[in-house]
Tab-separated table of C-alpha atoms in Angstrom:
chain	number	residue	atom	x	y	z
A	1	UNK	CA	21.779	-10.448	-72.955
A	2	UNK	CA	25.480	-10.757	-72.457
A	3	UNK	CA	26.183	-9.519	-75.974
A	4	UNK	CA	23.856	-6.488	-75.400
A	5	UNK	CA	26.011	-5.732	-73.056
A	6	UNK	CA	29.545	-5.752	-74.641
A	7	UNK	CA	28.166	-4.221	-77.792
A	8	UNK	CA	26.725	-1.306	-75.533
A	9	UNK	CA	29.719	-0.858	-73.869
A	10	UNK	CA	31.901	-1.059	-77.529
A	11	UNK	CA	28.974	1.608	-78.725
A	12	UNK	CA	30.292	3.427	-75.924
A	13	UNK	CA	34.017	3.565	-76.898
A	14	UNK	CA	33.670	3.892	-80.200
A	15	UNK	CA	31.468	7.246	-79.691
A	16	UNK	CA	34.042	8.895	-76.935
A	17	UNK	CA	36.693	7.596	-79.293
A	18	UNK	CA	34.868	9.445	-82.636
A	19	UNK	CA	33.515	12.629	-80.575
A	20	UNK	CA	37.588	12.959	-79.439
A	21	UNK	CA	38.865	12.326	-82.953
A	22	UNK	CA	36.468	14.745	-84.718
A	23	UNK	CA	37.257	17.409	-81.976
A	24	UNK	CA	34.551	17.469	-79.833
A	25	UNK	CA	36.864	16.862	-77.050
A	26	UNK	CA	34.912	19.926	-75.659
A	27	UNK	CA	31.482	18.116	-75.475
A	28	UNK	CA	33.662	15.551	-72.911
A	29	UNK	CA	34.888	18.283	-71.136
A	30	UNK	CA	31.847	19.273	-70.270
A	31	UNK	CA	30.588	16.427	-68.838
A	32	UNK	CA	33.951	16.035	-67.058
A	33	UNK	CA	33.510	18.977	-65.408
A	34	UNK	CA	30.038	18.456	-64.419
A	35	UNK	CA	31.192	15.600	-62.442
A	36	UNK	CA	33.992	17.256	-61.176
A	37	UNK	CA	31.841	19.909	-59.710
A	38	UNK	CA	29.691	17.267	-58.198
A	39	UNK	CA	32.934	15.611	-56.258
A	40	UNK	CA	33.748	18.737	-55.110
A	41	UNK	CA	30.995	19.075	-53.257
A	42	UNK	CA	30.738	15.422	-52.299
A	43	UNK	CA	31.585	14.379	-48.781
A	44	UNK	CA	33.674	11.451	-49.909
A	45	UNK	CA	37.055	11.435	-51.756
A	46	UNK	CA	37.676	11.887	-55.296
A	47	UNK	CA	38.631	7.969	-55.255
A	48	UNK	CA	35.624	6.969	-53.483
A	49	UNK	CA	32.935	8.687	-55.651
A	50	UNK	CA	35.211	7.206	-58.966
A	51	UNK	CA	34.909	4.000	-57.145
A	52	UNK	CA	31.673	4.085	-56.561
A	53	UNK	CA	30.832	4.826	-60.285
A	54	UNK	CA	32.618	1.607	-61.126
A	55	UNK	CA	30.680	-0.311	-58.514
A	56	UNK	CA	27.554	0.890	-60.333
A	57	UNK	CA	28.539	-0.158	-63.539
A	58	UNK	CA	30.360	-3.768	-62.396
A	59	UNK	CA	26.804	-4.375	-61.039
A	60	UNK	CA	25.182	-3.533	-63.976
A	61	UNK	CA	26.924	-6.092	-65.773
A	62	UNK	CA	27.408	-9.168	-63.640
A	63	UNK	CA	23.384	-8.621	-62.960
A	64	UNK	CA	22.562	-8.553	-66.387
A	65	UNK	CA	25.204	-11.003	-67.935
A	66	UNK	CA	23.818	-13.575	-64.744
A	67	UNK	CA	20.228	-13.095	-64.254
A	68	UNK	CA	19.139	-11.469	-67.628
A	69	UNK	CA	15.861	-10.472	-67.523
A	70	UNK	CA	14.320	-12.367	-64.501
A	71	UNK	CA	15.016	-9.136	-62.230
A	72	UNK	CA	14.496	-5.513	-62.664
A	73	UNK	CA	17.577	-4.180	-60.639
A	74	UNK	CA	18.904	-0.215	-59.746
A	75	UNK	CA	22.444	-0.075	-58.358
A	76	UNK	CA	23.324	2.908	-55.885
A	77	UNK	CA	26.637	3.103	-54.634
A	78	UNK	CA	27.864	5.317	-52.081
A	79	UNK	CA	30.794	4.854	-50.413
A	80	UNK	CA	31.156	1.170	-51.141
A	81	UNK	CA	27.452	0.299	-49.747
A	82	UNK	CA	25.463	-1.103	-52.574
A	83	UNK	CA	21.993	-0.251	-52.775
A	84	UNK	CA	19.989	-2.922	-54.660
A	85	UNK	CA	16.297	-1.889	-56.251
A	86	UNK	CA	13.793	-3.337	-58.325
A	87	UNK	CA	12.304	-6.452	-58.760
A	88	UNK	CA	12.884	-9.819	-58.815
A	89	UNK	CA	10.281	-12.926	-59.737
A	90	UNK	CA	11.327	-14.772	-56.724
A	91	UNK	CA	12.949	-14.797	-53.677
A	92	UNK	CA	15.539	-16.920	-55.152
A	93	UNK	CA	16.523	-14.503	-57.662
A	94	UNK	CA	16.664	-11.878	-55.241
A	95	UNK	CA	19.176	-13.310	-53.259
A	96	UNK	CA	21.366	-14.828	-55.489
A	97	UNK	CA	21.320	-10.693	-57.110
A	98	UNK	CA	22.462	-10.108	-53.439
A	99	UNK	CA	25.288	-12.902	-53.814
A	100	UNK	CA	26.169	-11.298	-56.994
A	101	UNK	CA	26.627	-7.716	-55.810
A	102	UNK	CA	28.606	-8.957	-52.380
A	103	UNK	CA	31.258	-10.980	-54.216
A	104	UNK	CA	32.162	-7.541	-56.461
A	105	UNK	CA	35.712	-6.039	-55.499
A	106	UNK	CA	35.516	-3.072	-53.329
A	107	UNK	CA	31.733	-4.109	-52.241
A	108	UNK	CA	31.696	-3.569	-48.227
A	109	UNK	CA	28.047	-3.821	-48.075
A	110	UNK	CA	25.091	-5.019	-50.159
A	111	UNK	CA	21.752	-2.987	-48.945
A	112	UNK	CA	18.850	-5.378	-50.725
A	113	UNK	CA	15.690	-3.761	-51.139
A	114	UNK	CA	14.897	-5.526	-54.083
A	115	UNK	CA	10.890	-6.741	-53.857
A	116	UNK	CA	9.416	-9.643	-55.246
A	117	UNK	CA	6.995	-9.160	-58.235
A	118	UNK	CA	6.803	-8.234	-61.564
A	119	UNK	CA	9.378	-4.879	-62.869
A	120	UNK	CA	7.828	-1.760	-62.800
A	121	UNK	CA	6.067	-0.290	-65.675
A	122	UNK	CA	7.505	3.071	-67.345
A	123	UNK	CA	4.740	5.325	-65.902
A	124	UNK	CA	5.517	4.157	-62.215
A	125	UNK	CA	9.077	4.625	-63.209
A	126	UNK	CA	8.343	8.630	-64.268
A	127	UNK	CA	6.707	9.089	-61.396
A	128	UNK	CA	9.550	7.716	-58.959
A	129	UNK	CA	12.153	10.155	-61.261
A	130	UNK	CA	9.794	13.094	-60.647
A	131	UNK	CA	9.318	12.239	-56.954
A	132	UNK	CA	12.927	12.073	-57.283
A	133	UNK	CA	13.562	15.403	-58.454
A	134	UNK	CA	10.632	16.820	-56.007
A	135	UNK	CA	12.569	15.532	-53.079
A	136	UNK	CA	16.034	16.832	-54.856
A	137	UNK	CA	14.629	19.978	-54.703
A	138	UNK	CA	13.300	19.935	-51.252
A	139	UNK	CA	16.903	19.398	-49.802
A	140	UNK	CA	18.475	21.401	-51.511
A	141	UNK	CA	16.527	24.041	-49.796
A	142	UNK	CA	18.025	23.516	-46.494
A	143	UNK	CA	21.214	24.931	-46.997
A	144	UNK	CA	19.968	27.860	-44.919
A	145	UNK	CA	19.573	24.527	-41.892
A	146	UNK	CA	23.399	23.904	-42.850
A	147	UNK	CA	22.358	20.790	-45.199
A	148	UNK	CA	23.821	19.723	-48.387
A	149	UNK	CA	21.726	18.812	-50.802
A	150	UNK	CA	24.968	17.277	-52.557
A	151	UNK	CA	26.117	15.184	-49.800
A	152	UNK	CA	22.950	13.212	-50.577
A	153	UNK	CA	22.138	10.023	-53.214
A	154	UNK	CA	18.232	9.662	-53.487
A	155	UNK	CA	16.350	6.760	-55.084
A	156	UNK	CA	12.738	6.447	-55.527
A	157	UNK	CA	11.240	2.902	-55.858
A	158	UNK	CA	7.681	2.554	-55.988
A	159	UNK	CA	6.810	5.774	-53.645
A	160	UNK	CA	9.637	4.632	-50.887
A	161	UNK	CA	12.242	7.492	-51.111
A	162	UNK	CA	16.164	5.542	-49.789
A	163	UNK	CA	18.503	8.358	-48.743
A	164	UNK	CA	22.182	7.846	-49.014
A	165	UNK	CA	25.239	9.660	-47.984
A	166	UNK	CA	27.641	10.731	-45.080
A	167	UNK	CA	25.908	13.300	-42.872
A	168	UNK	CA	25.367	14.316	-39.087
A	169	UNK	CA	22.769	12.932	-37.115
A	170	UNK	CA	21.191	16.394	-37.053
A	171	UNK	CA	21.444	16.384	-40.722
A	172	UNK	CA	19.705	13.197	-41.296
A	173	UNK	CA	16.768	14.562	-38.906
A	174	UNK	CA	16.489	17.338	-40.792
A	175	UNK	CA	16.524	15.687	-44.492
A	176	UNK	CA	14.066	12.833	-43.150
A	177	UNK	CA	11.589	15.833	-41.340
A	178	UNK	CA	12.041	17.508	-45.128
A	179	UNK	CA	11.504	14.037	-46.949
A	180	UNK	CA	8.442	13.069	-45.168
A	181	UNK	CA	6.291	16.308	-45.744
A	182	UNK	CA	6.677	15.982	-49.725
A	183	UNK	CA	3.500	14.085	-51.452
A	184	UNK	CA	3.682	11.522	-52.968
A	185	UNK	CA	6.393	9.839	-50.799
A	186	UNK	CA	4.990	6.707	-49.082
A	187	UNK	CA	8.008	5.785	-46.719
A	188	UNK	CA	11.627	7.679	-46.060
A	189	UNK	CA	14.577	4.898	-45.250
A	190	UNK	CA	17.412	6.284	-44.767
A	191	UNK	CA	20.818	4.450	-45.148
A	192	UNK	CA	22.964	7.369	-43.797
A	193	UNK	CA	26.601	7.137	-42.947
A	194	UNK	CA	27.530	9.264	-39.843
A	195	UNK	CA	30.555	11.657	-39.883
């Protein structure tokens, strides 16, 4: 597993390194500016969402390079909060994935919600993207309610919909009142920040 790894990460390199040399610099830009547009309308700083993108991927890695295949883990990060998903075969597993994540620089908090049984299969993991996306959509109607949409990480595991992000108290009422209405969502928990 740990070779999959580095040679993904090599793949990787060597394709940002080709796209740049054979001018497609603009391709990059592209998706650099896609991500700049979603910092700029991100509640924390530009060092905290780049951060938390490096949390993700750190994660990723020690995960996969420690447990291999014996867990089925997602990695959220928001603000420095880690939000562990998935599966693991045992409760053994799932705590020593929680270990893991908690002794990563910059972690300040390690949010398990990993469950223990067998990973998901791909259709149950469709239907959590499209839930996903349904309850994407749903928030990002409130901006009339004076909700951002964008000041929001969602994850869908198995039907149970974990909200992340810095937001009002009013604003998390509003998103969870939203959340709850949409079908297909079995349980809202939300792991809000206040500001």
């Amino acid at each position: 597993m740990r070779n999959n790894t580095i040679t993904n990460i090599f793949a990787f390199l060597f394709v940002t390194s080709t796209l740049l040399l054979n001018g497609c610099a603009p391709l990059l830009l592209v998706g650099s500016g896609a991500t700049a547009a979603v910092m700029t309308n991100d509640e924390r700083s530009a060092g905290s969402f780049i951060e938390d993108q490096g949390i993700e991927l750190k994660v990723l890695v020690q995960i996969a390079e420690e447990l291999g295949e014996q867990v089925q883990v997602n990695a959220t990060s928001y603000n420095r909060r880690v939000l562990l998903t998935g599966q693991a075969s045992s409760e053994e597993l799932r705590q020593r994935a929680e270990k893991i994540v908690g002794q990563i620089e910059n972690v300040k908090e390690v949010l398990n919600q990993l469950v223990i049984g067998n990973p998901s299969s791909l259709t149950s993991r469709a239907a959590d993207s499209a839930l996903t996306l349904k309850v994407k959509t749903a928030l990002c109607r409130l901006r009339d309610a004076g909700f951002s949409c964008l000041d929001v990480k969602i994850v869908t595991e198995q039907g149970v919909v974990y909200l992340l992000g810095l937001v009002t108290k009013e604003q998390e009422k509003i998103a969870v009142d939203a959340v709850r209405r949409i079908s297909g969502v079995l349980a809202v928990n939300t792991l809000f920040e206040r500001i």
